[in-house]
Coordinates of C-alpha atoms and ligand atoms in Angstrom, one line a residue:
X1 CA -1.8 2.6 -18.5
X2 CA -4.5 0.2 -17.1
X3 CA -3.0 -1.9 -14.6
X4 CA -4.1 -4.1 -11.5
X5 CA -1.8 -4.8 -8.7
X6 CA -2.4 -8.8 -7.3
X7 CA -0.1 -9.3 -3.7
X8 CA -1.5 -10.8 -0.3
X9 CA -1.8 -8.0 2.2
X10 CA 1.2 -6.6 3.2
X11 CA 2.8 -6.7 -0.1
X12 CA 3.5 -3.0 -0.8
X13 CA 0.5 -2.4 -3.5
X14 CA -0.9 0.9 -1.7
X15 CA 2.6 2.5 -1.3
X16 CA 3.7 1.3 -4.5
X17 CA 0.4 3.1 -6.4
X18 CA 0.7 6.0 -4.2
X19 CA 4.1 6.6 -5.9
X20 CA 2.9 5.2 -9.7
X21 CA 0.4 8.0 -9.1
X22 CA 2.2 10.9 -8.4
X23 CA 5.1 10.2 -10.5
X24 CA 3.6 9.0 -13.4
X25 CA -0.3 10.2 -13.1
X26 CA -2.3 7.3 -12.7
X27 CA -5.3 6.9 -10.7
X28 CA -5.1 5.1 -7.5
X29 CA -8.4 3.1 -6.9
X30 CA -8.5 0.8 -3.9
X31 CA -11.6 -1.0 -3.0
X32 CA -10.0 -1.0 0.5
X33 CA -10.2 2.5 0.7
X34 CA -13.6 3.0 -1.3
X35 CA -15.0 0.8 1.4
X36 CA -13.3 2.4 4.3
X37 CA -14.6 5.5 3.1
X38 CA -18.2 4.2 3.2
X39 CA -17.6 2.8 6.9
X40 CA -17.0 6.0 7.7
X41 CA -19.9 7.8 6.4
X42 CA -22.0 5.4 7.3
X43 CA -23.7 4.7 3.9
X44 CA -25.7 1.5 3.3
X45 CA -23.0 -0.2 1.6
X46 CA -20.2 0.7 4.2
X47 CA -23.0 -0.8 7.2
X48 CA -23.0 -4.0 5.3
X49 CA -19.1 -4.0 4.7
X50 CA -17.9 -3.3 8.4
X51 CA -18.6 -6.6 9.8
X52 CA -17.0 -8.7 7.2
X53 CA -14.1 -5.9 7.0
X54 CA -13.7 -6.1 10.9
X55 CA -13.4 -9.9 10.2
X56 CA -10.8 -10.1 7.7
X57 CA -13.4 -11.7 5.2
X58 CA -14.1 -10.3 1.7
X59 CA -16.9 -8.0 1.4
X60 CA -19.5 -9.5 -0.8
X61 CA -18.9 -8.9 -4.4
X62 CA -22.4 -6.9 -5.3
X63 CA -21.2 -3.8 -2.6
X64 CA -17.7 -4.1 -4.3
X65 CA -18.6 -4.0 -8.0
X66 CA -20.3 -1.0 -7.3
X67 CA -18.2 0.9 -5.7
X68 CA -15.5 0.2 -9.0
X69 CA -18.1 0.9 -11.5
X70 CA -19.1 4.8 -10.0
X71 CA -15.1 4.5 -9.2
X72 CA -14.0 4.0 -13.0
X73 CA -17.2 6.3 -14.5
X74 CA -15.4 9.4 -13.2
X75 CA -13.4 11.2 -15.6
X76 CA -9.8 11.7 -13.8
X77 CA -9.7 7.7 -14.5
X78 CA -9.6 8.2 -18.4
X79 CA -5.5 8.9 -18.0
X80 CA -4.8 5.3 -16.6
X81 CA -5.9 3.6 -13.6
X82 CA -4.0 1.5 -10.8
X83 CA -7.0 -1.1 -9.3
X84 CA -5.0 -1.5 -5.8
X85 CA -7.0 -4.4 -4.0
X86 CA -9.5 -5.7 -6.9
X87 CA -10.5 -8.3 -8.1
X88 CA -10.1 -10.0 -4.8
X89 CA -11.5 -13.6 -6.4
X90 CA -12.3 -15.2 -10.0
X91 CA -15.9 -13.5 -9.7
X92 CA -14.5 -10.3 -9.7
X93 CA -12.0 -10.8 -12.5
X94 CA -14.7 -12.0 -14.4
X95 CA -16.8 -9.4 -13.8
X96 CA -14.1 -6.8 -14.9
X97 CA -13.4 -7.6 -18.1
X98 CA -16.9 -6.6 -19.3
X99 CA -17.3 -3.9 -17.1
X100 CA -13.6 -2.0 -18.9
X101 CA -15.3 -3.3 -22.4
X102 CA -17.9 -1.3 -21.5
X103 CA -16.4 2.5 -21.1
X104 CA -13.8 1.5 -24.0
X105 CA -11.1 0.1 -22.1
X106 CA -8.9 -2.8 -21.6
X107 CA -6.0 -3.5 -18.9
X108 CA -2.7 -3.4 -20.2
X109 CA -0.8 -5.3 -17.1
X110 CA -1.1 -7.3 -14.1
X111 CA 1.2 -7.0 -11.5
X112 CA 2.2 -9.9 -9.1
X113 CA 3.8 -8.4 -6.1
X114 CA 5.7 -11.1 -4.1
X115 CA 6.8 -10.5 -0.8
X116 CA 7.6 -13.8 1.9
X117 CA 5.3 -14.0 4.9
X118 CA 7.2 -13.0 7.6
X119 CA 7.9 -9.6 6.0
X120 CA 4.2 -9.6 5.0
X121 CA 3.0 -9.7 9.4
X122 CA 6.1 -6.8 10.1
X123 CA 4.9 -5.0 7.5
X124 CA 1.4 -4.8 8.0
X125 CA 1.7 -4.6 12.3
X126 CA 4.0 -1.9 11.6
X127 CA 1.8 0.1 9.1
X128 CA 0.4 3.5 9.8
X129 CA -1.5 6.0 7.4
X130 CA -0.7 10.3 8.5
X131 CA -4.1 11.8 9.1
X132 CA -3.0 14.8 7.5
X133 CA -1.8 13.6 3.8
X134 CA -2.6 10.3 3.9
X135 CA 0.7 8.6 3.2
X136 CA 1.3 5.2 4.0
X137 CA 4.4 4.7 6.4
X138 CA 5.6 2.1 8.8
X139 CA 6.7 2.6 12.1
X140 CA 9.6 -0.4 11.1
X141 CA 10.7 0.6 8.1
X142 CA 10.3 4.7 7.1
X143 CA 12.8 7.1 7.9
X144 CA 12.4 8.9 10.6
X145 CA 12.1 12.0 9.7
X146 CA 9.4 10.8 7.2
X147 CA 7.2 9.6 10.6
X148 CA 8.6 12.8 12.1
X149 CA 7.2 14.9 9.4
X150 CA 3.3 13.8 10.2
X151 CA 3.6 14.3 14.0
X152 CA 4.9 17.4 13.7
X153 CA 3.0 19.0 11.5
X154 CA 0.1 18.1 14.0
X155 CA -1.0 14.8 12.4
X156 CA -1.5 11.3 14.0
X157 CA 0.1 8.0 12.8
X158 CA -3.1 6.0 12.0
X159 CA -3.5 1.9 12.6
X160 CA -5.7 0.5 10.7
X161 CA -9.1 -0.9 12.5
X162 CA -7.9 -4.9 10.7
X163 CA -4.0 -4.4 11.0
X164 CA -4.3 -6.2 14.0
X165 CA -2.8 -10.4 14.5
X166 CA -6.2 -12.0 14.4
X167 CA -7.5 -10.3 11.4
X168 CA -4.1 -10.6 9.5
X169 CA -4.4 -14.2 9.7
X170 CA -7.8 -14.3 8.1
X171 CA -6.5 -11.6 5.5
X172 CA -3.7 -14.2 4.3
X173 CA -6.0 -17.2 4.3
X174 CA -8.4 -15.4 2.2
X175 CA -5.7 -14.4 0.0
X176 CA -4.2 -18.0 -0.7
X177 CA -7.4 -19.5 -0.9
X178 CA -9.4 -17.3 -3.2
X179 CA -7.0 -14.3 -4.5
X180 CA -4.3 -16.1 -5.8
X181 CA -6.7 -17.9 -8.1
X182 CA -6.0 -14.7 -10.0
X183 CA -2.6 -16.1 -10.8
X184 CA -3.3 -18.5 -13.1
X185 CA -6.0 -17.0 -14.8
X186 CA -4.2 -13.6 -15.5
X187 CA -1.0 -15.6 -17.2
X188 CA -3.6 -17.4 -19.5
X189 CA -4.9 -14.1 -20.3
X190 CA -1.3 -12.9 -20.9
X191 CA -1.2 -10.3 -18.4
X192 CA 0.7 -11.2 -15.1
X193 CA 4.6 -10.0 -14.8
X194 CA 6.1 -10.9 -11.2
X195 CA 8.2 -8.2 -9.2
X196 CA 10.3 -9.0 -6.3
X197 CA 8.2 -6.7 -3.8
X198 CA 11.0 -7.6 -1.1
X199 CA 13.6 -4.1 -0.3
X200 CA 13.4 -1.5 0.0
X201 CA 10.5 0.9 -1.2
X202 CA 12.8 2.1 -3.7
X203 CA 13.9 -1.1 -5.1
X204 CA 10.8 -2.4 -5.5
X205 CA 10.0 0.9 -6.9
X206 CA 12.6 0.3 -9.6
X207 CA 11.6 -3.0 -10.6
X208 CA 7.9 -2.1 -11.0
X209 CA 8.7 1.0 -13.1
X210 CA 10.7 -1.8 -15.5
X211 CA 8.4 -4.3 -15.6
X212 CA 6.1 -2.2 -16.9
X213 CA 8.7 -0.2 -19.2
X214 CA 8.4 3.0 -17.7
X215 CA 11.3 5.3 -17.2
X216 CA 11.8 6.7 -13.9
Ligands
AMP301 P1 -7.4 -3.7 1.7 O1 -7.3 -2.2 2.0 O2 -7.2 -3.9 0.2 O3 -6.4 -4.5 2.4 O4 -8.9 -4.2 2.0 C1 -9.3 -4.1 3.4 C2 -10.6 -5.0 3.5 O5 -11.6 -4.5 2.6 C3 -10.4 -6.4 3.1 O6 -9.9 -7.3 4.1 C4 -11.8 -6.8 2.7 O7 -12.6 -7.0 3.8 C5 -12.3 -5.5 2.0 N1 -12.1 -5.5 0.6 C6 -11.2 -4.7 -0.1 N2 -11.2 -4.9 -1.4 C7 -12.1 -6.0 -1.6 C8 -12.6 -6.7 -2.8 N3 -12.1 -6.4 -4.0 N4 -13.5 -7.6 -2.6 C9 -14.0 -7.9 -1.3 N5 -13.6 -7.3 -0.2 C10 -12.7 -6.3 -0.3

């Protein structure tokens, strides 16, 4: 399946396709990470990216559309794809549908993950990635063991650089006033179908799975 996941930050669409991916073997691809990834090794796109990433803004759409298009030209992508973070704005969306037309494909759902505000700012303050497998916990809500399991196998609970107040409130203005455009024109296309991203991992876990009539 071809699906992209719409949700202001916060909403669960990172943990949510890290578990569509290894339980039903899609392809996670997050312009969030594509572009952390390109802050890190300091390639011309990621220079560009940092400031505007630091800021909470959106990185401008150019840097973005080419990081998906190399993203989506690799082959493990054939077997379905999850697009975690993009389109970010109308631009984007537009700029999509060709771009899938053009290697053969078409998305099959658009998934609206809802989550109220004041579980989107515990969420995201509490978020942490392990440094050694990448999993995304959160120092509120994961078991303990689970943030146990990192440390003691020698790995570090990451924050992310923009999980911090002042950015998060840039992150959610961005999101109401140019992401959730996406709304509206994904149910004219046909494509949106709204979970309840509030629960627990697992619950929202289990309405995904059905709104997409997948067995679990
Ligand atoms: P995320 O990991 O999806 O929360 O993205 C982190 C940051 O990366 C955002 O606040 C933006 O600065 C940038 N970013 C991620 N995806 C996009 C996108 N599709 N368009 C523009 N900027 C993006």
């Amino acid at each position: 399946m071809r699906i992209v996941f719409l949700g202001p930050p916060g909403a669960g669409k990172g943990t949510q396709a890290q578990r569509l991916m290894a339980e039903h073997g899609m392809v996670q691809v997050s312009t969030g990470d594509l572009l952390r990834d390109a802050v890190r090794r300091g390639t011309p796109a990621g220079l560009r990216a940092k400031a505007r990433m630091d800021a909470g803004a959106l990185v401008s759409d150019d840097i973005v559309l080419e990081l998906i298009r190399d993203r989506l030209d690799a082959p493990d992508t054939r077997r379905g794809f999850i697009l975690d973070g993009f389109p970010r704005n109308v631009a984007q969306a537009e700029a999509l549908g060709p771009e899938l037309a053009g290697i053969g494909q078409a998305l099959d759902a658009v998934i609206l993950l809802d989550v109220d505000l004041d579980i989107l700012m515990k969420r995201i303050t509490g978020r942490r990635t392990c440094s050694l497998t990448g999993k995304l916990l959160n120092i509120h809500f994961s078991p303990r063991a689970e943030l146990d399991a990192c440390t003691r196998a020698g790995g570090t609970l990451i924050q992310r650089a923009d999980d911090n107040e002042a950015t998060i409130a840039n992150r959610l203005k961005v999101y109401r006033e140019q992401t959730e455009q996406l709304v509206p024109h994904y149910e004219r296309l046909g494509l949106l179908r709204r979970v309840d991203g509030e629960g627990s991992v697992e619950e929202v876990y289990a309405r995904l799975l059905d709104a997409l009539g997948l067995v679990g």
